[in-house]
């Protein structure tokens, strides 16, 4: 019998797990994929929003502003990259200036500090690359950028260190109340059964499915596909701020932003779908990304695109986050409809929800909670002194495996051996950036595969890109070779 089972190991689920691990509770996280950060959390804009967009009084507004304010301390405690680069919301038409003013007033009402509208020559002083057609912009100094992979992994690793259990490849098929007690039974596709006093539904685009199993208040989540283009680091310094366009009915439009790793990101589109698995990109979508992106930054170079990708946002029909205990399902806590600004809001959502669950279970706080976590040393960003120290501890930090991102064997081995360590190429990529550079894993994949084989004693045929079903090799071949004595042997 668990105290809490969390369904979903995205950024919100892992953040809640970490906050609940402050208490004396037996906690389990169930995830259908092979790793944390495999859903919405792996394919988003990596933006920490200032908090001016959501309507005053909504959960989105409250959690966004509170989550934004927590980011500096969290990034320090959990050792993940975060930069307050500030954001701009561009207005291209003088007729839209009242909308910009409305956004300013809403932001101030929400409690966002430092907002102001900028016009005239000062606009180009702040961000020289923006279009000459811009009439004014809203300047938001508290906006930021983050690495969503590292943020999610950091939450999960810290939760694990504080006693939270994780089960991957576990697809929840049913949830039932247990008779004669205020508890729940969770069933998986594989026939496993888990019993728990409380459930946290953090299942992203599938959160409506689980809510509707237990509650008469039905939710409807529409997957909203967003397509992106990621540009090479040569384009990373074109802009220094995150640049939005005035929001429309389907979201904040196409943004242009630097990333914490030095690339430039453009996107997303916004397309409502019925398929909760539709992660393909389209030519029309990618054309739209670049065309609309150039309205903000005319100098965007499409020839420097190194990859494109799509993500799904969980858009709930009520247009707000759905948080808290279902009225007719005691012990079932929703964390549903977590679309933008979900990444920004995750820290505040976690604190809010963990407080309510711990209160319900009357759980005391631990005396030995470990709030800090150290990430994988990054050779590419290490000073000469830090590099010397790393090499004295482990010479494998001198063996560069991914040339584009300067990722070494030592970093990859560290990623595998850590709590909740990587088990696939994508798992390595999320933790170290091996394969995220200009060649998109064209050169480093074989070496990373060899390291996974060695460290995990894997059969070469079981090494995968992202878990079962994505194995990279289909067969071994045998070729004769001649020994020094002239005898022929067979090698695999």
Short mmCIF file of C-alpha atoms in Angstrom, two decimals:
data_model
loop_
_atom_site.label_atom_id
_atom_site.label_comp_id
_atom_site.label_asym_id
_atom_site.label_seq_id
_atom_site.Cartn_x
_atom_site.Cartn_y
_atom_site.Cartn_z
CA UNK A 1 0.00 0.00 0.00
CA UNK A 2 1.54 3.29 -1.12
CA UNK A 3 0.63 6.62 0.39
CA UNK A 4 0.79 8.39 -2.99
CA UNK A 5 1.05 7.14 -6.57
CA UNK A 6 1.83 9.77 -9.20
CA UNK A 7 0.82 8.94 -12.78
CA UNK A 8 3.21 10.68 -15.16
CA UNK A 9 6.92 11.54 -14.95
CA UNK A 10 6.93 14.82 -16.82
CA UNK A 11 8.16 18.01 -15.23
CA UNK A 12 5.01 18.51 -13.14
CA UNK A 13 4.81 14.90 -11.95
CA UNK A 14 8.51 14.90 -11.01
CA UNK A 15 8.22 18.30 -9.30
CA UNK A 16 5.29 17.00 -7.21
CA UNK A 17 7.28 13.85 -6.37
CA UNK A 18 10.15 15.97 -5.14
CA UNK A 19 7.93 18.20 -3.00
CA UNK A 20 6.10 15.20 -1.51
CA UNK A 21 9.45 13.59 -0.69
CA UNK A 22 9.84 16.27 2.00
CA UNK A 23 7.27 14.28 3.99
CA UNK A 24 7.29 10.83 5.59
CA UNK A 25 5.36 9.17 2.81
CA UNK A 26 5.73 6.07 0.64
CA UNK A 27 5.59 7.45 -2.92
CA UNK A 28 5.63 5.78 -6.33
CA UNK A 29 5.79 7.41 -9.78
CA UNK A 30 4.36 5.41 -12.70
CA UNK A 31 5.46 6.30 -16.23
CA UNK A 32 4.46 4.50 -19.43
CA UNK A 33 7.63 5.53 -21.31
CA UNK A 34 11.22 4.41 -20.73
CA UNK A 35 12.39 7.52 -18.89
CA UNK A 36 11.33 10.78 -17.33
CA UNK A 37 10.63 13.76 -19.62
CA UNK A 38 9.29 11.75 -22.56
CA UNK A 39 6.02 13.63 -23.21
CA UNK A 40 5.14 17.33 -23.31
CA UNK A 41 8.12 18.15 -21.10
CA UNK A 42 10.64 17.13 -23.76
CA UNK A 43 9.17 19.20 -26.62
CA UNK A 44 8.28 22.74 -25.60
CA UNK A 45 9.59 26.29 -25.86
CA UNK A 46 11.83 26.01 -22.76
CA UNK A 47 10.46 29.38 -21.63
CA UNK A 48 9.89 30.63 -18.11
CA UNK A 49 7.05 33.07 -18.69
CA UNK A 50 6.83 36.31 -16.75
CA UNK A 51 3.11 35.84 -16.03
CA UNK A 52 1.36 38.65 -17.89
CA UNK A 53 -0.67 36.54 -20.30
CA UNK A 54 -3.14 34.55 -18.17
CA UNK A 55 -6.31 36.24 -16.91
CA UNK A 56 -6.21 37.62 -13.38
CA UNK A 57 -7.45 35.18 -10.76
CA UNK A 58 -6.89 32.04 -12.84
CA UNK A 59 -4.73 29.20 -11.61
CA UNK A 60 -2.51 29.77 -14.64
CA UNK A 61 -1.82 33.35 -13.53
CA UNK A 62 -1.24 32.47 -9.87
CA UNK A 63 1.00 29.47 -10.51
CA UNK A 64 2.95 31.15 -13.30
CA UNK A 65 3.96 34.18 -11.26
CA UNK A 66 4.74 32.09 -8.16
CA UNK A 67 6.69 29.51 -10.18
CA UNK A 68 8.71 32.20 -11.96
CA UNK A 69 9.76 33.68 -8.61
CA UNK A 70 11.03 30.28 -7.41
CA UNK A 71 13.29 29.57 -10.39
CA UNK A 72 16.55 31.18 -9.27
CA UNK A 73 16.73 29.25 -6.00
CA UNK A 74 15.54 26.02 -7.62
CA UNK A 75 18.15 26.22 -10.39
CA UNK A 76 20.83 26.74 -7.75
CA UNK A 77 19.61 23.94 -5.45
CA UNK A 78 19.04 21.39 -8.24
CA UNK A 79 21.86 22.51 -10.53
CA UNK A 80 20.08 23.02 -13.85
CA UNK A 81 20.62 25.84 -16.40
CA UNK A 82 18.35 28.88 -16.06
CA UNK A 83 18.84 32.43 -17.39
CA UNK A 84 16.65 35.50 -16.85
CA UNK A 85 17.13 36.94 -20.29
CA UNK A 86 13.86 38.94 -20.28
CA UNK A 87 11.09 38.78 -22.86
CA UNK A 88 9.43 41.16 -25.33
CA UNK A 89 5.88 41.11 -26.70
CA UNK A 90 5.87 42.86 -30.07
CA UNK A 91 3.08 45.05 -31.43
CA UNK A 92 3.15 45.64 -35.20
CA UNK A 93 0.04 47.78 -35.60
CA UNK A 94 -0.85 51.02 -33.83
CA UNK A 95 -4.47 49.83 -33.73
CA UNK A 96 -3.25 47.02 -31.44
CA UNK A 97 -1.61 49.33 -28.91
CA UNK A 98 -4.65 49.09 -26.62
CA UNK A 99 -4.14 45.30 -26.54
CA UNK A 100 -0.52 45.83 -25.51
CA UNK A 101 -1.65 48.23 -22.78
CA UNK A 102 -4.20 45.66 -21.64
CA UNK A 103 -1.45 43.04 -21.41
CA UNK A 104 0.60 45.46 -19.30
CA UNK A 105 -2.29 46.09 -16.91
CA UNK A 106 -3.08 42.39 -16.66
CA UNK A 107 0.53 41.60 -15.86
CA UNK A 108 0.63 44.23 -13.13
CA UNK A 109 -2.63 42.90 -11.74
CA UNK A 110 -1.13 39.40 -11.69
CA UNK A 111 1.84 40.70 -9.74
CA UNK A 112 4.52 40.62 -12.45
CA UNK A 113 7.30 43.09 -11.53
CA UNK A 114 9.13 45.48 -13.83
CA UNK A 115 6.73 45.54 -16.81
CA UNK A 116 6.79 48.54 -19.13
CA UNK A 117 5.92 49.48 -22.71
CA UNK A 118 8.85 50.56 -24.86
CA UNK A 119 8.60 52.68 -28.03
CA UNK A 120 10.89 54.62 -30.34
CA UNK A 121 14.68 54.22 -30.67
CA UNK A 122 14.94 52.45 -27.31
CA UNK A 123 13.37 49.36 -28.88
CA UNK A 124 16.40 48.76 -31.13
CA UNK A 125 18.75 49.57 -28.26
CA UNK A 126 17.21 46.73 -26.25
CA UNK A 127 16.92 44.26 -29.15
CA UNK A 128 18.56 45.39 -32.43
CA UNK A 129 17.38 42.43 -34.55
CA UNK A 130 13.64 43.07 -34.28
CA UNK A 131 11.68 44.20 -37.31
CA UNK A 132 11.46 47.88 -38.27
CA UNK A 133 7.69 47.36 -38.45
CA UNK A 134 7.41 47.01 -34.66
CA UNK A 135 5.51 50.00 -33.20
CA UNK A 136 6.01 49.13 -29.52
CA UNK A 137 6.70 46.18 -27.24
CA UNK A 138 5.98 45.09 -23.72
CA UNK A 139 9.28 44.56 -21.89
CA UNK A 140 9.21 41.81 -19.23
CA UNK A 141 12.53 41.64 -17.36
CA UNK A 142 11.60 38.58 -15.28
CA UNK A 143 11.07 36.29 -18.28
CA UNK A 144 13.64 33.52 -18.63
CA UNK A 145 14.88 30.44 -20.44
CA UNK A 146 15.63 27.02 -19.00
CA UNK A 147 16.66 23.50 -20.02
CA UNK A 148 13.43 21.48 -19.61
CA UNK A 149 15.31 18.17 -19.81
CA UNK A 150 17.73 19.02 -17.03
CA UNK A 151 14.99 20.59 -14.94
CA UNK A 152 12.82 17.46 -15.11
CA UNK A 153 15.72 15.06 -14.55
CA UNK A 154 16.91 17.18 -11.61
CA UNK A 155 13.50 17.01 -9.95
CA UNK A 156 13.34 13.24 -10.51
CA UNK A 157 16.85 12.51 -9.26
CA UNK A 158 16.33 14.58 -6.12
CA UNK A 159 13.00 12.88 -5.48
CA UNK A 160 14.66 9.48 -5.93
CA UNK A 161 17.44 10.39 -3.52
CA UNK A 162 14.77 11.32 -0.99
CA UNK A 163 13.08 7.92 -1.24
CA UNK A 164 10.59 8.16 -4.13
CA UNK A 165 10.31 5.01 -6.28
CA UNK A 166 9.93 5.15 -10.06
CA UNK A 167 8.47 2.50 -12.38
CA UNK A 168 8.93 2.93 -16.13
CA UNK A 169 7.28 1.01 -19.00
CA UNK A 170 4.13 0.95 -16.86
CA UNK A 171 0.99 1.94 -18.72
CA UNK A 172 -2.00 2.49 -16.42
CA UNK A 173 -5.12 0.80 -17.82
CA UNK A 174 -7.65 1.22 -15.01
CA UNK A 175 -8.25 2.93 -11.65
CA UNK A 176 -10.76 1.59 -9.16
CA UNK A 177 -11.78 2.52 -5.62
CA UNK A 178 -11.04 -0.21 -3.10
CA UNK A 179 -14.12 -1.36 -1.18
CA UNK A 180 -14.47 -0.59 2.52
CA UNK A 181 -11.57 1.90 2.60
CA UNK A 182 -10.69 5.30 1.18
CA UNK A 183 -8.00 3.85 -1.07
CA UNK A 184 -7.42 3.15 -4.74
CA UNK A 185 -6.34 0.26 -6.91
CA UNK A 186 -4.34 0.99 -10.07
CA UNK A 187 -3.99 -1.63 -12.79
CA UNK A 188 -1.41 -1.70 -15.58
CA UNK A 189 -1.54 -3.20 -19.06
CA UNK A 190 0.94 -5.84 -17.89
CA UNK A 191 -1.43 -7.04 -15.16
CA UNK A 192 0.35 -5.35 -12.27
CA UNK A 193 -1.69 -3.95 -9.40
CA UNK A 194 -0.78 -1.02 -7.16
CA UNK A 195 -2.72 0.10 -4.10
CA UNK A 196 -2.52 3.61 -2.72
CA UNK A 197 -4.20 6.08 -0.41
CA UNK A 198 -3.87 8.97 -2.88
CA UNK A 199 -3.39 9.34 -6.63
CA UNK A 200 -1.89 12.33 -8.44
CA UNK A 201 -3.06 12.51 -12.04
CA UNK A 202 -0.19 14.22 -13.91
CA UNK A 203 -0.65 12.31 -17.16
CA UNK A 204 -0.44 15.20 -19.64
CA UNK A 205 -2.66 14.73 -22.68
CA UNK A 206 -4.11 11.59 -21.05
CA UNK A 207 -5.11 13.26 -17.78
CA UNK A 208 -8.74 13.47 -18.91
CA UNK A 209 -8.83 9.69 -19.44
CA UNK A 210 -7.85 8.97 -15.83
CA UNK A 211 -10.04 11.70 -14.34
CA UNK A 212 -13.05 10.41 -16.26
CA UNK A 213 -12.51 6.90 -14.87
CA UNK A 214 -13.26 8.09 -11.33
CA UNK A 215 -15.12 11.41 -11.41
CA UNK A 216 -18.50 12.56 -12.70
CA UNK A 217 -16.95 15.96 -13.49
CA UNK A 218 -15.64 15.06 -16.91
CA UNK A 219 -12.59 16.70 -18.45
CA UNK A 220 -11.84 17.10 -22.14
CA UNK A 221 -8.23 17.53 -23.15
CA UNK A 222 -7.41 18.41 -26.75
CA UNK A 223 -3.85 17.73 -27.91
CA UNK A 224 -2.51 20.93 -29.45
CA UNK A 225 0.46 20.29 -31.70
CA UNK A 226 3.24 22.84 -31.84
CA UNK A 227 6.03 22.58 -34.43
CA UNK A 228 9.48 24.10 -33.93
CA UNK A 229 12.73 24.71 -35.76
CA UNK A 230 16.03 24.66 -33.86
CA UNK A 231 18.88 26.66 -35.39
CA UNK A 232 22.61 26.13 -35.08
CA UNK A 233 24.66 27.95 -32.47
CA UNK A 234 25.91 30.23 -35.24
CA UNK A 235 22.44 31.82 -35.06
CA UNK A 236 22.23 31.76 -31.26
CA UNK A 237 23.26 35.37 -30.74
CA UNK A 238 20.89 36.93 -33.28
CA UNK A 239 18.63 37.91 -30.37
CA UNK A 240 19.28 38.01 -26.65
CA UNK A 241 15.66 38.16 -25.40
CA UNK A 242 12.68 35.86 -25.85
CA UNK A 243 10.52 37.54 -28.48
CA UNK A 244 6.76 36.98 -28.61
CA UNK A 245 4.07 38.42 -30.84
CA UNK A 246 0.80 39.71 -29.39
CA UNK A 247 -1.26 36.64 -28.38
CA UNK A 248 -4.09 35.28 -30.49
CA UNK A 249 -6.93 32.90 -29.64
CA UNK A 250 -4.70 29.82 -30.01
CA UNK A 251 -1.82 31.08 -27.88
CA UNK A 252 1.17 33.34 -27.95
CA UNK A 253 2.01 32.94 -31.63
CA UNK A 254 5.46 32.25 -33.02
CA UNK A 255 8.32 33.09 -30.69
CA UNK A 256 12.02 33.52 -31.34
CA UNK A 257 14.33 32.82 -28.43
CA UNK A 258 17.89 31.94 -27.58
CA UNK A 259 18.32 28.72 -25.62
CA UNK A 260 20.40 28.21 -22.49
CA UNK A 261 22.75 26.09 -24.62
CA UNK A 262 23.41 28.78 -27.23
CA UNK A 263 21.06 27.77 -30.05
CA UNK A 264 18.10 29.70 -31.44
CA UNK A 265 14.57 28.27 -31.24
CA UNK A 266 11.63 29.36 -33.43
CA UNK A 267 8.01 28.20 -32.95
CA UNK A 268 5.52 26.85 -32.12
CA UNK A 269 2.53 26.52 -34.38
CA UNK A 270 -0.83 25.75 -32.73
CA UNK A 271 -3.00 23.04 -34.27
CA UNK A 272 -5.77 21.22 -32.40
CA UNK A 273 -5.84 17.49 -33.07
CA UNK A 274 -7.78 14.42 -32.03
CA UNK A 275 -4.76 12.10 -32.03
CA UNK A 276 -2.88 12.17 -28.71
CA UNK A 277 0.20 10.65 -30.36
CA UNK A 278 0.58 12.91 -33.43
CA UNK A 279 4.15 14.12 -32.99
CA UNK A 280 5.06 14.40 -36.65
CA UNK A 281 6.15 17.66 -38.20
CA UNK A 282 4.67 18.96 -41.44
CA UNK A 283 6.09 21.01 -44.28
CA UNK A 284 3.24 23.49 -43.93
CA UNK A 285 3.86 23.84 -40.20
CA UNK A 286 7.60 24.38 -40.55
CA UNK A 287 7.05 26.91 -43.34
CA UNK A 288 4.66 28.77 -41.04
CA UNK A 289 7.23 28.76 -38.24
CA UNK A 290 9.88 30.46 -40.31
CA UNK A 291 7.54 32.83 -42.16
CA UNK A 292 5.92 34.13 -38.99
CA UNK A 293 9.20 34.12 -37.10
CA UNK A 294 10.64 36.51 -39.68
CA UNK A 295 7.84 38.98 -38.94
CA UNK A 296 9.59 39.51 -35.60
CA UNK A 297 13.22 38.93 -36.68
CA UNK A 298 13.67 39.38 -40.45
CA UNK A 299 17.25 38.08 -40.39
CA UNK A 300 16.32 34.53 -39.30
CA UNK A 301 18.49 32.17 -41.42
CA UNK A 302 16.51 29.05 -42.33
CA UNK A 303 19.66 27.47 -43.79
CA UNK A 304 21.03 27.15 -40.24
CA UNK A 305 18.19 24.89 -39.08
CA UNK A 306 19.72 21.72 -37.60
CA UNK A 307 16.51 19.95 -36.59
CA UNK A 308 12.75 20.32 -36.30
CA UNK A 309 10.37 18.71 -33.84
CA UNK A 310 6.79 18.80 -32.59
CA UNK A 311 5.24 18.65 -29.14
CA UNK A 312 1.71 18.27 -27.80
CA UNK A 313 0.17 20.64 -25.27
CA UNK A 314 -2.67 19.41 -23.06
CA UNK A 315 -5.38 22.00 -23.68
CA UNK A 316 -8.37 21.49 -21.36
CA UNK A 317 -11.80 22.73 -22.42
CA UNK A 318 -12.07 25.00 -19.37
CA UNK A 319 -8.96 26.94 -20.51
CA UNK A 320 -7.32 26.76 -17.07
CA UNK A 321 -5.27 24.33 -15.03
CA UNK A 322 -7.36 21.70 -13.22
CA UNK A 323 -5.75 21.25 -9.81
CA UNK A 324 -6.81 19.63 -6.59
CA UNK A 325 -8.88 16.80 -5.18
CA UNK A 326 -11.87 15.68 -7.21
CA UNK A 327 -15.01 16.42 -5.19
CA UNK A 328 -16.57 13.01 -5.81
CA UNK A 329 -13.33 10.97 -5.71
CA UNK A 330 -11.60 11.48 -2.32
CA UNK A 331 -7.87 10.97 -2.56
CA UNK A 332 -7.75 11.51 -6.34
CA UNK A 333 -5.83 14.73 -7.07
CA UNK A 334 -5.84 16.23 -10.53
CA UNK A 335 -2.95 18.04 -12.13
CA UNK A 336 -4.57 18.31 -15.55
CA UNK A 337 -4.69 20.72 -18.47
CA UNK A 338 -1.09 21.75 -17.83
CA UNK A 339 -0.37 23.59 -21.05
CA UNK A 340 1.58 26.86 -21.34
CA UNK A 341 2.67 28.25 -18.89
CA UNK A 342 2.99 24.77 -17.39
CA UNK A 343 6.80 24.60 -17.34
CA UNK A 344 6.95 27.96 -15.56
CA UNK A 345 4.21 26.93 -13.14
CA UNK A 346 5.50 23.47 -12.25
CA UNK A 347 7.41 24.51 -9.09
CA UNK A 348 4.40 26.37 -7.64
CA UNK A 349 1.93 23.63 -8.64
CA UNK A 350 4.13 21.10 -6.86
CA UNK A 351 4.29 23.07 -3.62
CA UNK A 352 0.54 23.80 -3.67
CA UNK A 353 -0.52 20.22 -4.39
CA UNK A 354 2.02 18.60 -2.04
CA UNK A 355 0.73 20.83 0.74
CA UNK A 356 -2.83 19.64 0.25
CA UNK A 357 -1.90 15.97 -0.02
CA UNK A 358 0.37 16.03 3.04
CA UNK A 359 -2.38 17.77 4.98
CA UNK A 360 -4.95 15.16 3.94
CA UNK A 361 -2.62 12.32 4.95
CA UNK A 362 -1.45 14.19 8.08
CA UNK A 363 2.13 13.46 7.05
CA UNK A 364 4.95 14.94 9.12
CA UNK A 365 7.98 16.47 7.43
CA UNK A 366 11.26 14.58 7.28
CA UNK A 367 14.19 15.78 9.29
CA UNK A 368 16.70 14.47 6.75
CA UNK A 369 15.27 15.84 3.47
CA UNK A 370 18.09 16.57 1.00
CA UNK A 371 17.12 19.65 -0.99
CA UNK A 372 20.19 19.89 -3.25
CA UNK A 373 21.38 17.84 -6.18
CA UNK A 374 24.50 18.16 -8.29
CA UNK A 375 24.27 17.70 -12.03
CA UNK A 376 26.65 16.03 -14.46
CA UNK A 377 29.87 18.04 -14.85
CA UNK A 378 29.88 19.79 -18.22
CA UNK A 379 33.31 19.67 -19.87
CA UNK A 380 32.26 22.15 -22.59
CA UNK A 381 31.65 24.83 -19.94
CA UNK A 382 34.38 23.85 -17.46
CA UNK A 383 37.17 26.26 -16.58
CA UNK A 384 40.79 25.01 -16.94
CA UNK A 385 40.92 24.46 -13.18
CA UNK A 386 37.65 22.52 -13.14
CA UNK A 387 38.76 20.42 -16.11
CA UNK A 388 42.06 19.60 -14.41
CA UNK A 389 40.18 18.45 -11.31
CA UNK A 390 37.78 16.34 -13.38
CA UNK A 391 40.64 14.62 -15.21
CA UNK A 392 42.44 13.89 -11.94
CA UNK A 393 39.31 12.10 -10.71
CA UNK A 394 38.48 10.33 -13.98
CA UNK A 395 40.61 10.42 -17.17
CA UNK A 396 37.56 9.44 -19.27
CA UNK A 397 36.47 13.09 -19.09
CA UNK A 398 39.22 13.75 -21.67
CA UNK A 399 37.73 11.35 -24.25
CA UNK A 400 35.36 13.44 -26.42
CA UNK A 401 32.50 11.33 -27.82
CA UNK A 402 30.16 14.03 -29.19
CA UNK A 403 32.29 16.55 -31.06
CA UNK A 404 29.49 19.01 -31.82
CA UNK A 405 28.65 19.57 -28.14
CA UNK A 406 32.02 18.47 -26.64
CA UNK A 407 30.47 15.71 -24.55
CA UNK A 408 32.94 13.23 -23.10
CA UNK A 409 32.88 9.57 -22.15
CA UNK A 410 33.01 10.57 -18.48
CA UNK A 411 29.79 12.58 -18.79
CA UNK A 412 27.99 9.76 -20.59
CA UNK A 413 29.08 7.17 -18.01
CA UNK A 414 27.96 9.56 -15.26
CA UNK A 415 24.54 9.87 -16.94
CA UNK A 416 24.16 6.08 -16.98
CA UNK A 417 25.31 5.47 -13.39
CA UNK A 418 23.27 8.21 -11.71
CA UNK A 419 19.97 7.63 -9.89
CA UNK A 420 17.36 6.92 -12.61
CA UNK A 421 20.25 6.68 -15.05
CA UNK A 422 19.94 6.77 -18.84
CA UNK A 423 19.12 3.50 -20.63
CA UNK A 424 18.88 4.69 -24.24
CA UNK A 425 20.42 7.14 -26.71
CA UNK A 426 17.65 9.65 -26.02
CA UNK A 427 18.19 9.24 -22.28
CA UNK A 428 21.88 10.09 -22.78
CA UNK A 429 20.93 12.99 -25.05
CA UNK A 430 18.55 14.55 -22.51
CA UNK A 431 21.14 14.38 -19.75
CA UNK A 432 24.35 15.32 -21.59
CA UNK A 433 23.36 16.81 -25.02
CA UNK A 434 25.33 14.09 -26.84
CA UNK A 435 23.64 14.05 -30.25
CA UNK A 436 21.97 17.46 -29.96
CA UNK A 437 24.54 19.34 -32.02
CA UNK A 438 24.91 20.22 -35.65
CA UNK A 439 25.30 16.67 -36.95
CA UNK A 440 22.31 15.45 -34.86
CA UNK A 441 24.07 12.29 -33.59
CA UNK A 442 25.45 11.34 -37.02
CA UNK A 443 28.95 10.75 -35.65
CA UNK A 444 28.58 9.99 -31.94
CA UNK A 445 25.76 7.42 -31.95
CA UNK A 446 27.98 4.32 -32.47
CA UNK A 447 30.27 5.35 -29.62
CA UNK A 448 27.34 6.11 -27.30
CA UNK A 449 25.86 2.71 -28.17
CA UNK A 450 29.14 1.02 -27.25
CA UNK A 451 29.21 2.79 -23.89
CA UNK A 452 25.61 1.78 -23.13
CA UNK A 453 26.45 -1.84 -24.05
CA UNK A 454 29.50 -1.84 -21.80
CA UNK A 455 28.06 -0.06 -18.79
CA UNK A 456 24.74 -1.92 -18.74
CA UNK A 457 26.03 -5.29 -20.02
CA UNK A 458 23.53 -5.04 -22.85
CA UNK A 459 23.18 -7.21 -25.91
CA UNK A 460 24.01 -4.93 -28.88
CA UNK A 461 20.63 -5.74 -30.41
CA UNK A 462 18.78 -4.34 -27.38
CA UNK A 463 20.38 -0.88 -27.48
CA UNK A 464 17.61 1.53 -28.44
CA UNK A 465 16.96 5.13 -29.34
CA UNK A 466 14.09 5.51 -26.85
CA UNK A 467 13.19 2.15 -25.33
CA UNK A 468 11.58 -1.05 -26.69
CA UNK A 469 10.49 -0.77 -30.29
CA UNK A 470 13.26 1.66 -31.24
CA UNK A 471 16.22 -0.74 -31.26
CA UNK A 472 18.98 0.49 -33.56
CA UNK A 473 20.38 -2.86 -34.78
CA UNK A 474 18.38 -5.68 -36.30
CA UNK A 475 21.04 -8.39 -36.58
CA UNK A 476 24.69 -9.22 -36.11
CA UNK A 477 26.93 -10.23 -38.96
CA UNK A 478 29.88 -12.61 -38.78
CA UNK A 479 33.02 -11.85 -40.75
CA UNK A 480 36.20 -13.93 -40.84
CA UNK A 481 39.48 -12.41 -39.68
CA UNK A 482 42.97 -13.81 -39.75
CA UNK A 483 45.08 -14.18 -36.60
CA UNK A 484 48.82 -13.55 -36.48
CA UNK A 485 49.35 -17.32 -36.97
CA UNK A 486 47.41 -17.28 -40.24
CA UNK A 487 44.34 -19.04 -38.79
CA UNK A 488 40.90 -17.67 -39.64
CA UNK A 489 38.45 -16.95 -36.79
CA UNK A 490 34.95 -15.46 -36.82
CA UNK A 491 34.12 -12.18 -35.10
CA UNK A 492 30.69 -10.70 -34.50
#
